[in-house]
mmCIF file of C-alpha atoms in Angstrom:
data_model
loop_
_atom_site.group_PDB
_atom_site.id
_atom_site.type_symbol
_atom_site.label_atom_id
_atom_site.label_comp_id
_atom_site.label_asym_id
_atom_site.label_seq_id
_atom_site.Cartn_x
_atom_site.Cartn_y
_atom_site.Cartn_z
ATOM 1 C CA MET A 1 0.975 12.492 -17.623
ATOM 2 C CA HIS A 2 -1.080 13.146 -20.694
ATOM 3 C CA GLU A 3 -1.055 16.849 -21.291
ATOM 4 C CA TYR A 4 -2.893 16.603 -24.624
ATOM 5 C CA GLY A 5 -5.713 14.565 -23.116
ATOM 6 C CA ILE A 6 -6.129 17.018 -20.255
ATOM 7 C CA VAL A 7 -6.018 20.059 -22.527
ATOM 8 C CA SER A 8 -8.510 18.435 -24.870
ATOM 9 C CA THR A 9 -10.910 17.976 -21.924
ATOM 10 C CA ILE A 10 -10.330 21.612 -20.934
ATOM 11 C CA VAL A 11 -11.112 22.932 -24.417
ATOM 12 C CA ASN A 12 -14.283 20.819 -24.726
ATOM 13 C CA THR A 13 -15.439 21.871 -21.249
ATOM 14 C CA VAL A 14 -14.843 25.549 -21.978
ATOM 15 C CA LEU A 15 -16.798 25.361 -25.251
ATOM 16 C CA LYS A 16 -19.691 23.590 -23.519
ATOM 17 C CA GLU A 17 -19.779 26.170 -20.698
ATOM 18 C CA LEU A 18 -19.808 29.030 -23.194
ATOM 19 C CA SER A 19 -22.545 27.425 -25.250
ATOM 20 C CA THR A 20 -24.862 27.042 -22.230
ATOM 21 C CA ARG A 21 -24.397 30.774 -21.516
ATOM 22 C CA ASN A 22 -24.771 31.935 -25.139
ATOM 23 C CA MET A 23 -21.226 33.281 -25.109
ATOM 24 C CA GLU A 24 -18.621 33.185 -27.873
ATOM 25 C CA PRO A 25 -15.115 31.647 -27.545
ATOM 26 C CA GLU A 26 -13.631 35.002 -28.606
ATOM 27 C CA GLN A 27 -14.847 36.494 -25.269
ATOM 28 C CA VAL A 28 -12.497 34.275 -23.236
ATOM 29 C CA ILE A 29 -9.473 36.084 -21.800
ATOM 30 C CA SER A 30 -8.094 33.291 -19.639
ATOM 31 C CA VAL A 31 -8.766 29.679 -18.672
ATOM 32 C CA ASN A 32 -7.683 28.908 -15.113
ATOM 33 C CA MET A 33 -6.944 25.433 -13.809
ATOM 34 C CA VAL A 34 -5.507 23.829 -10.681
ATOM 35 C CA ALA A 35 -3.064 20.904 -10.758
ATOM 36 C CA GLY A 36 -1.642 19.032 -7.799
ATOM 37 C CA LYS A 37 2.061 18.336 -8.122
ATOM 38 C CA LEU A 38 1.486 14.599 -7.740
ATOM 39 C CA HIS A 39 0.195 14.549 -11.318
ATOM 40 C CA GLN A 40 3.659 15.539 -12.550
ATOM 41 C CA ILE A 41 2.216 17.821 -15.202
ATOM 42 C CA ILE A 42 4.774 19.744 -17.222
ATOM 43 C CA GLU A 43 3.631 23.329 -17.739
ATOM 44 C CA GLU A 44 5.542 23.747 -21.004
ATOM 45 C CA ASN A 45 3.758 20.726 -22.489
ATOM 46 C CA MET A 46 0.393 22.033 -21.300
ATOM 47 C CA GLN A 47 0.952 25.449 -22.885
ATOM 48 C CA PHE A 48 2.104 23.896 -26.151
ATOM 49 C CA ALA A 49 -0.898 21.534 -26.249
ATOM 50 C CA PHE A 50 -3.233 24.468 -25.488
ATOM 51 C CA GLU A 51 -1.707 26.518 -28.301
ATOM 52 C CA VAL A 52 -2.012 23.634 -30.769
ATOM 53 C CA LEU A 53 -5.567 22.638 -29.802
ATOM 54 C CA THR A 54 -6.940 26.202 -29.862
ATOM 55 C CA LYS A 55 -5.166 27.338 -33.040
ATOM 56 C CA ASP A 56 -7.586 28.662 -35.662
ATOM 57 C CA THR A 57 -10.480 28.502 -33.175
ATOM 58 C CA GLY A 58 -12.242 31.285 -31.279
ATOM 59 C CA LEU A 59 -10.134 30.415 -28.219
ATOM 60 C CA SER A 60 -6.865 31.128 -30.030
ATOM 61 C CA GLY A 61 -4.790 33.656 -28.116
ATOM 62 C CA CYS A 62 -6.469 33.289 -24.726
ATOM 63 C CA ARG A 63 -4.272 32.409 -21.743
ATOM 64 C CA LEU A 64 -4.063 29.130 -19.886
ATOM 65 C CA ASN A 65 -3.104 29.731 -16.244
ATOM 66 C CA ILE A 66 -2.122 26.769 -14.092
ATOM 67 C CA GLU A 67 -2.011 27.022 -10.310
ATOM 68 C CA PHE A 68 0.167 24.194 -8.987
ATOM 69 C CA LYS A 69 -0.750 22.860 -5.543
ATOM 70 C CA PRO A 70 2.126 21.520 -3.443
ATOM 71 C CA VAL A 71 2.079 18.005 -2.056
ATOM 72 C CA ARG A 72 1.172 18.135 1.643
ATOM 73 C CA ILE A 73 0.996 15.091 3.897
ATOM 74 C CA ARG A 74 -0.457 14.422 7.341
ATOM 75 C CA CYS A 75 1.202 11.919 9.678
ATOM 76 C CA ARG A 76 -1.234 9.282 10.973
ATOM 77 C CA ALA A 77 1.061 8.645 13.939
ATOM 78 C CA CYS A 78 1.602 12.168 15.332
ATOM 79 C CA GLY A 79 -0.770 14.348 13.277
ATOM 80 C CA THR A 80 1.924 16.681 11.944
ATOM 81 C CA GLU A 81 1.256 18.224 8.534
ATOM 82 C CA GLY A 82 3.973 19.261 6.157
ATOM 83 C CA GLU A 83 4.999 19.809 2.551
ATOM 84 C CA VAL A 84 6.846 17.176 0.520
ATOM 85 C CA SER A 85 9.212 18.173 -2.243
ATOM 86 C CA GLY A 86 10.787 14.900 -3.392
ATOM 87 C CA ALA A 87 9.688 11.296 -3.694
ATOM 88 C CA PHE A 88 10.014 10.494 0.015
ATOM 89 C CA PHE A 89 6.762 10.600 1.946
ATOM 90 C CA LEU A 90 8.053 10.813 5.471
ATOM 91 C CA CYS A 91 6.767 12.733 8.524
ATOM 92 C CA GLY A 92 9.127 15.637 9.180
ATOM 93 C CA ALA A 93 8.483 15.421 12.928
ATOM 94 C CA CYS A 94 8.558 11.717 13.875
ATOM 95 C CA GLN A 95 9.972 10.166 10.648
ATOM 96 C CA SER A 96 6.949 7.833 10.338
ATOM 97 C CA HIS A 97 6.098 6.491 6.862
ATOM 98 C CA ASP A 98 2.431 6.158 7.828
ATOM 99 C CA VAL A 99 1.188 9.335 6.183
ATOM 100 C CA GLU A 100 -1.785 10.453 4.098
ATOM 101 C CA VAL A 101 -1.866 12.923 1.234
ATOM 102 C CA VAL A 102 -3.725 16.151 2.098
ATOM 103 C CA THR A 103 -3.123 18.139 -1.111
ATOM 104 C CA GLY A 104 -1.367 17.439 -4.387
ATOM 105 C CA LYS A 105 -3.923 15.226 -6.170
ATOM 106 C CA GLU A 106 -6.077 18.075 -7.524
ATOM 107 C CA LEU A 107 -6.777 18.325 -11.238
ATOM 108 C CA TYR A 108 -9.642 20.607 -12.172
ATOM 109 C CA LEU A 109 -10.734 23.527 -14.323
ATOM 110 C CA GLU A 110 -11.495 26.298 -11.840
ATOM 111 C CA ASN A 111 -12.876 29.237 -13.806
ATOM 112 C CA LEU A 112 -12.880 31.312 -16.970
ATOM 113 C CA GLU A 113 -12.270 35.019 -17.259
ATOM 114 C CA VAL A 114 -14.428 36.427 -20.066
ATOM 115 C CA ARG A 115 -15.233 39.824 -21.584
ATOM 116 C CA ASP A 116 -18.809 40.786 -20.804
ATOM 117 C CA GLU A 117 -20.138 42.090 -24.127
ATOM 118 C CA MET B 1 -17.488 46.440 -21.232
ATOM 119 C CA SER B 2 -16.130 44.597 -18.160
ATOM 120 C CA ASN B 3 -14.674 41.205 -17.364
ATOM 121 C CA LEU B 4 -16.648 38.354 -15.806
ATOM 122 C CA GLU B 5 -15.540 35.285 -13.911
ATOM 123 C CA ILE B 6 -17.337 32.044 -14.755
ATOM 124 C CA LYS B 7 -16.828 29.430 -12.079
ATOM 125 C CA VAL B 8 -16.534 25.909 -13.496
ATOM 126 C CA TYR B 9 -14.899 23.489 -11.002
ATOM 127 C CA LYS B 10 -14.815 20.614 -13.499
ATOM 128 C CA ASN B 11 -12.725 17.568 -12.555
ATOM 129 C CA LEU B 12 -10.472 16.914 -15.536
ATOM 130 C CA MET B 13 -10.322 13.187 -14.836
ATOM 131 C CA GLY B 14 -14.106 13.108 -14.399
ATOM 132 C CA ALA B 15 -14.934 11.119 -17.538
ATOM 133 C CA ASN B 16 -12.634 8.261 -16.492
ATOM 134 C CA GLU B 17 -13.996 8.342 -12.957
ATOM 135 C CA GLU B 18 -17.586 7.973 -14.184
ATOM 136 C CA TRP B 19 -16.617 4.721 -15.925
ATOM 137 C CA ALA B 20 -14.668 3.580 -12.852
ATOM 138 C CA VAL B 21 -17.835 4.035 -10.778
ATOM 139 C CA LYS B 22 -19.755 1.863 -13.273
ATOM 140 C CA ILE B 23 -17.076 -0.826 -12.991
ATOM 141 C CA ARG B 24 -17.301 -0.800 -9.168
ATOM 142 C CA SER B 25 -21.058 -1.154 -9.416
ATOM 143 C CA VAL B 26 -20.810 -4.220 -11.731
ATOM 144 C CA LEU B 27 -18.133 -5.829 -9.535
ATOM 145 C CA LYS B 28 -20.195 -5.255 -6.396
ATOM 146 C CA GLU B 29 -23.351 -6.667 -7.949
ATOM 147 C CA LYS B 30 -21.527 -9.819 -9.074
ATOM 148 C CA GLY B 31 -19.384 -10.168 -5.935
ATOM 149 C CA VAL B 32 -16.202 -10.098 -8.014
ATOM 150 C CA ARG B 33 -12.902 -8.457 -7.010
ATOM 151 C CA MET B 34 -10.508 -6.826 -9.443
ATOM 152 C CA VAL B 35 -6.771 -6.138 -9.293
ATOM 153 C CA ASN B 36 -4.742 -3.998 -11.672
ATOM 154 C CA ILE B 37 -1.182 -5.198 -12.292
ATOM 155 C CA ILE B 38 1.233 -2.486 -13.379
ATOM 156 C CA GLY B 39 4.924 -2.740 -14.294
ATOM 157 C CA SER B 40 7.458 -2.210 -17.083
ATOM 158 C CA PRO B 41 7.437 -4.220 -20.317
ATOM 159 C CA GLY B 42 9.169 -7.520 -19.616
ATOM 160 C CA CYS B 43 9.051 -7.288 -15.806
ATOM 161 C CA GLY B 44 7.201 -10.602 -15.578
ATOM 162 C CA LYS B 45 3.527 -9.658 -15.222
ATOM 163 C CA THR B 46 2.269 -12.367 -17.579
ATOM 164 C CA SER B 47 4.671 -14.923 -16.082
ATOM 165 C CA LEU B 48 3.186 -14.258 -12.627
ATOM 166 C CA LEU B 49 -0.279 -15.001 -13.981
ATOM 167 C CA GLU B 50 0.929 -18.100 -15.823
ATOM 168 C CA TYR B 51 2.454 -19.400 -12.596
ATOM 169 C CA ILE B 52 -0.714 -18.762 -10.585
ATOM 170 C CA GLY B 53 -2.813 -20.334 -13.346
ATOM 171 C CA LYS B 54 -0.624 -23.452 -13.322
ATOM 172 C CA HIS B 55 0.097 -23.856 -9.607
ATOM 173 C CA GLY B 56 -2.572 -21.946 -7.642
ATOM 174 C CA THR B 57 -1.510 -21.573 -4.033
ATOM 175 C CA GLY B 58 0.491 -24.783 -4.067
ATOM 176 C CA GLU B 59 -2.301 -26.445 -2.133
ATOM 177 C CA LYS B 60 -4.093 -27.761 -5.200
ATOM 178 C CA THR B 61 -6.692 -25.039 -4.752
ATOM 179 C CA PRO B 62 -8.029 -23.852 -8.076
ATOM 180 C CA VAL B 63 -7.870 -20.094 -8.497
ATOM 181 C CA PRO B 64 -10.771 -19.093 -10.728
ATOM 182 C CA PHE B 65 -9.738 -15.828 -12.276
ATOM 183 C CA ALA B 66 -10.077 -14.087 -15.619
ATOM 184 C CA VAL B 67 -7.611 -11.704 -17.204
ATOM 185 C CA LEU B 68 -8.099 -8.500 -19.152
ATOM 186 C CA GLU B 69 -4.846 -8.241 -21.031
ATOM 187 C CA GLY B 70 -3.725 -4.743 -22.057
ATOM 188 C CA ASP B 71 -1.121 -4.350 -24.780
ATOM 189 C CA VAL B 72 -0.182 -1.783 -27.389
ATOM 190 C CA GLU B 73 -0.154 -4.458 -30.091
ATOM 191 C CA THR B 74 -0.523 -8.228 -30.635
ATOM 192 C CA THR B 75 -2.384 -10.945 -28.752
ATOM 193 C CA LYS B 76 0.800 -12.729 -27.650
ATOM 194 C CA ASP B 77 0.183 -12.443 -23.894
ATOM 195 C CA ALA B 78 -3.454 -13.511 -24.216
ATOM 196 C CA GLU B 79 -2.337 -16.554 -26.211
ATOM 197 C CA ARG B 80 0.061 -17.563 -23.397
ATOM 198 C CA LEU B 81 -2.771 -17.476 -20.853
ATOM 199 C CA ASN B 82 -5.297 -19.085 -23.185
ATOM 200 C CA VAL B 83 -3.094 -22.197 -23.384
ATOM 201 C CA LEU B 84 -3.645 -22.567 -19.621
ATOM 202 C CA LYS B 85 -7.443 -22.279 -20.056
ATOM 203 C CA ILE B 86 -7.495 -18.967 -18.183
ATOM 204 C CA PRO B 87 -10.420 -16.868 -19.527
ATOM 205 C CA VAL B 88 -8.740 -13.890 -21.157
ATOM 206 C CA SER B 89 -9.733 -10.877 -23.241
ATOM 207 C CA GLN B 90 -7.093 -8.907 -25.075
ATOM 208 C CA LEU B 91 -7.387 -5.115 -25.055
ATOM 209 C CA ILE B 92 -5.218 -3.591 -27.771
ATOM 210 C CA THR B 93 -4.621 0.116 -27.278
ATOM 211 C CA SER B 94 -2.987 0.668 -30.710
ATOM 212 C CA GLY B 95 -0.391 3.055 -29.326
ATOM 213 C CA GLY B 96 -2.113 4.061 -26.080
ATOM 214 C CA CYS B 97 0.276 3.741 -23.126
ATOM 215 C CA HIS B 98 -2.337 2.776 -20.489
ATOM 216 C CA LEU B 99 -5.819 1.343 -20.070
ATOM 217 C CA GLU B 100 -8.729 3.643 -19.255
ATOM 218 C CA ALA B 101 -11.853 2.732 -17.325
ATOM 219 C CA LYS B 102 -14.177 2.887 -20.350
ATOM 220 C CA MET B 103 -12.230 0.167 -22.200
ATOM 221 C CA VAL B 104 -12.081 -1.997 -19.104
ATOM 222 C CA TYR B 105 -15.814 -1.604 -18.425
ATOM 223 C CA HIS B 106 -16.776 -2.941 -21.845
ATOM 224 C CA ALA B 107 -14.298 -5.816 -21.633
ATOM 225 C CA LEU B 108 -15.529 -6.655 -18.135
ATOM 226 C CA CYS B 109 -19.127 -6.870 -19.336
ATOM 227 C CA ASP B 110 -18.069 -9.475 -21.929
ATOM 228 C CA LEU B 111 -16.743 -11.824 -19.217
ATOM 229 C CA ASP B 112 -18.916 -14.499 -17.603
ATOM 230 C CA LEU B 113 -18.764 -12.892 -14.152
ATOM 231 C CA ASP B 114 -21.034 -15.535 -12.610
ATOM 232 C CA ARG B 115 -18.244 -18.123 -12.937
ATOM 233 C CA ILE B 116 -15.260 -16.184 -11.564
ATOM 234 C CA LYS B 117 -14.391 -14.410 -8.344
ATOM 235 C CA LEU B 118 -11.373 -12.396 -9.439
ATOM 236 C CA VAL B 119 -10.587 -10.310 -12.503
ATOM 237 C CA VAL B 120 -6.977 -9.403 -13.144
ATOM 238 C CA VAL B 121 -6.202 -6.432 -15.341
ATOM 239 C CA GLU B 122 -2.708 -6.712 -16.773
ATOM 240 C CA ASN B 123 -2.049 -3.120 -17.714
ATOM 241 C CA VAL B 124 0.104 -1.910 -20.612
ATOM 242 C CA GLY B 125 3.803 -2.171 -19.703
ATOM 243 C CA ASN B 126 4.597 1.269 -18.275
ATOM 244 C CA LEU B 127 5.556 2.604 -14.841
ATOM 245 C CA VAL B 128 4.079 6.069 -15.333
ATOM 246 C CA CYS B 129 0.672 6.544 -16.948
ATOM 247 C CA PRO B 130 -1.306 3.482 -15.740
ATOM 248 C CA ALA B 131 -0.805 4.614 -12.141
ATOM 249 C CA GLU B 132 -2.849 7.750 -12.840
ATOM 250 C CA PHE B 133 -6.021 5.993 -13.966
ATOM 251 C CA ASP B 134 -8.628 4.568 -11.625
ATOM 252 C CA LEU B 135 -10.067 1.447 -13.266
ATOM 253 C CA GLY B 136 -12.503 0.734 -10.436
ATOM 254 C CA GLU B 137 -10.133 -1.926 -9.103
ATOM 255 C CA ASP B 138 -9.816 -3.102 -5.488
ATOM 256 C CA ALA B 139 -6.039 -2.837 -5.638
ATOM 257 C CA LYS B 140 -3.202 -1.797 -7.889
ATOM 258 C CA ILE B 141 -0.125 -4.013 -7.701
ATOM 259 C CA ALA B 142 3.309 -2.620 -8.605
ATOM 260 C CA VAL B 143 5.566 -5.200 -10.265
ATOM 261 C CA LEU B 144 9.299 -4.495 -10.444
ATOM 262 C CA SER B 145 11.894 -6.932 -11.753
ATOM 263 C CA ILE B 146 15.341 -6.788 -10.245
ATOM 264 C CA THR B 147 16.885 -6.372 -13.696
ATOM 265 C CA GLU B 148 15.389 -2.854 -13.766
ATOM 266 C CA GLY B 149 17.495 -1.556 -10.856
ATOM 267 C CA GLU B 150 16.759 -0.819 -7.207
ATOM 268 C CA ASP B 151 16.024 2.882 -7.669
ATOM 269 C CA LYS B 152 12.752 2.585 -9.596
ATOM 270 C CA PRO B 153 10.431 3.112 -6.574
ATOM 271 C CA VAL B 154 11.855 6.599 -6.056
ATOM 272 C CA LYS B 155 12.154 7.366 -9.773
ATOM 273 C CA TYR B 156 8.509 6.457 -10.418
ATOM 274 C CA PRO B 157 6.949 7.112 -7.003
ATOM 275 C CA MET B 158 3.327 7.532 -8.037
ATOM 276 C CA LEU B 159 2.842 3.861 -8.935
ATOM 277 C CA PHE B 160 4.383 2.638 -5.678
ATOM 278 C CA ARG B 161 2.347 5.176 -3.714
ATOM 279 C CA GLU B 162 -0.932 4.062 -5.327
ATOM 280 C CA ALA B 163 -0.183 0.330 -5.036
ATOM 281 C CA LYS B 164 -1.464 -1.948 -2.277
ATOM 282 C CA ALA B 165 1.458 -4.356 -2.777
ATOM 283 C CA CYS B 166 4.807 -4.469 -4.511
ATOM 284 C CA VAL B 167 6.114 -7.623 -6.199
ATOM 285 C CA LEU B 168 9.844 -7.929 -6.812
ATOM 286 C CA THR B 169 10.246 -10.470 -9.615
ATOM 287 C CA LYS B 170 13.161 -12.500 -11.014
ATOM 288 C CA ILE B 171 14.850 -12.828 -7.611
ATOM 289 C CA ASP B 172 16.503 -16.043 -8.834
ATOM 290 C CA LEU B 173 18.834 -13.673 -10.730
ATOM 291 C CA LEU B 174 20.030 -11.922 -7.542
ATOM 292 C CA PRO B 175 23.408 -13.749 -7.436
ATOM 293 C CA HIS B 176 24.187 -12.607 -10.975
ATOM 294 C CA LEU B 177 23.305 -8.921 -10.790
ATOM 295 C CA LYS B 178 24.452 -5.814 -8.950
ATOM 296 C CA PHE B 179 21.043 -5.236 -7.436
ATOM 297 C CA ASP B 180 20.992 -3.650 -3.971
ATOM 298 C CA LEU B 181 17.999 -5.435 -2.396
ATOM 299 C CA PRO B 182 18.097 -3.650 1.028
ATOM 300 C CA ALA B 183 18.239 -0.269 -0.761
ATOM 301 C CA CYS B 184 15.279 -1.229 -2.959
ATOM 302 C CA LEU B 185 13.207 -2.274 0.067
ATOM 303 C CA GLU B 186 14.117 1.002 1.799
ATOM 304 C CA TYR B 187 13.090 3.006 -1.288
ATOM 305 C CA VAL B 188 9.699 1.263 -1.375
ATOM 306 C CA LYS B 189 9.280 2.022 2.342
ATOM 307 C CA GLN B 190 10.189 5.674 1.846
ATOM 308 C CA VAL B 191 7.618 6.096 -0.911
ATOM 309 C CA ASN B 192 4.893 3.961 0.684
ATOM 310 C CA GLY B 193 5.546 2.575 4.143
ATOM 311 C CA SER B 194 2.315 0.616 4.373
ATOM 312 C CA ILE B 195 2.559 -1.986 1.573
ATOM 313 C CA PRO B 196 3.882 -5.551 1.665
ATOM 314 C CA VAL B 197 6.760 -6.426 -0.665
ATOM 315 C CA PHE B 198 6.754 -9.961 -2.107
ATOM 316 C CA GLN B 199 10.078 -11.277 -3.414
ATOM 317 C CA VAL B 200 9.297 -13.899 -6.034
ATOM 318 C CA SER B 201 10.568 -15.901 -8.947
ATOM 319 C CA SER B 202 7.985 -17.324 -11.307
ATOM 320 C CA TYR B 203 10.872 -19.366 -12.790
ATOM 321 C CA THR B 204 11.833 -21.253 -9.601
ATOM 322 C CA GLY B 205 8.545 -20.665 -7.742
ATOM 323 C CA GLU B 206 10.302 -19.007 -4.790
ATOM 324 C CA GLY B 207 7.942 -16.759 -2.829
ATOM 325 C CA MET B 208 5.030 -17.468 -5.178
ATOM 326 C CA ASP B 209 2.814 -19.304 -2.675
ATOM 327 C CA ASP B 210 2.824 -16.353 -0.252
ATOM 328 C CA PHE B 211 2.133 -13.895 -3.026
ATOM 329 C CA THR B 212 -0.650 -16.042 -4.513
ATOM 330 C CA ARG B 213 -2.391 -16.338 -1.136
ATOM 331 C CA TRP B 214 -2.300 -12.542 -0.726
ATOM 332 C CA PHE B 215 -3.342 -12.039 -4.349
ATOM 333 C CA ILE B 216 -6.445 -14.201 -4.268
ATOM 334 C CA GLY B 217 -7.477 -12.767 -0.913
ATOM 335 C CA VAL B 218 -7.282 -9.078 -1.946
#
């Protein structure tokens, strides 16, 4: 997955949000995002990209927090829901392969924590 | 001084999705379907298209399709298809490892969509990144050559999970390689139990008629 592309979208979105509220980048304490595990995002790469892309800007030094959502599937045959940890998408109850993904595809910027000055 | 929470809820793939929606709208208006072929470099994606361009379904039925050819560099693949009079546009990513919807939208608009029924996107050779990007297509197709090894469906599960069909290419080489075909089929099933697997050789033509019929009827 393309950590730099995602982080670049995050930084641009944060700056746009701040601008519409007449806030300064220096007020941001943390940027909080959610990533489903299906995207195979590597946290280390995200943090490095965030550090590089915010260096020498008003956002430098603020935190990037990533909440990873597990991959959960629902069996179309028996309705059982469960978490998947590896590559195999198989119902834990009836072993059916006919399953749908319930969570794990998320990729969004959730909120910003800012100092109210 | 206190801290505030600003709720944002911004989809980080949103920009690509907006272009994918535009693509769907153009395809719907013109009554054209689109498939997105994804596989490693050298797995036989272009050879599949050459075969279909030359032979159709084997029933002398012409298959009017156009190709949007994605590559990091050169127009070599487009030249191969151009020889067969297949309408083709080359998209050069200059280092980019996948095609995004914005590029595909503009290339699509340059095609004469009144004269074709099917657009084939041949994505940049890569099993990882192209699977992530919605191009507004009707189906993604995962192409795996048997020279790559039987374990690829579980090593790169996202592509096989997103695909509506899997094509195993170069099966004429089966007698010469240590490729565990039953294990490969089981791996595909474990990752995505609902897709057909076509075993083909664009060299001998084995399995190509079945695949072509499925392909043009997506």
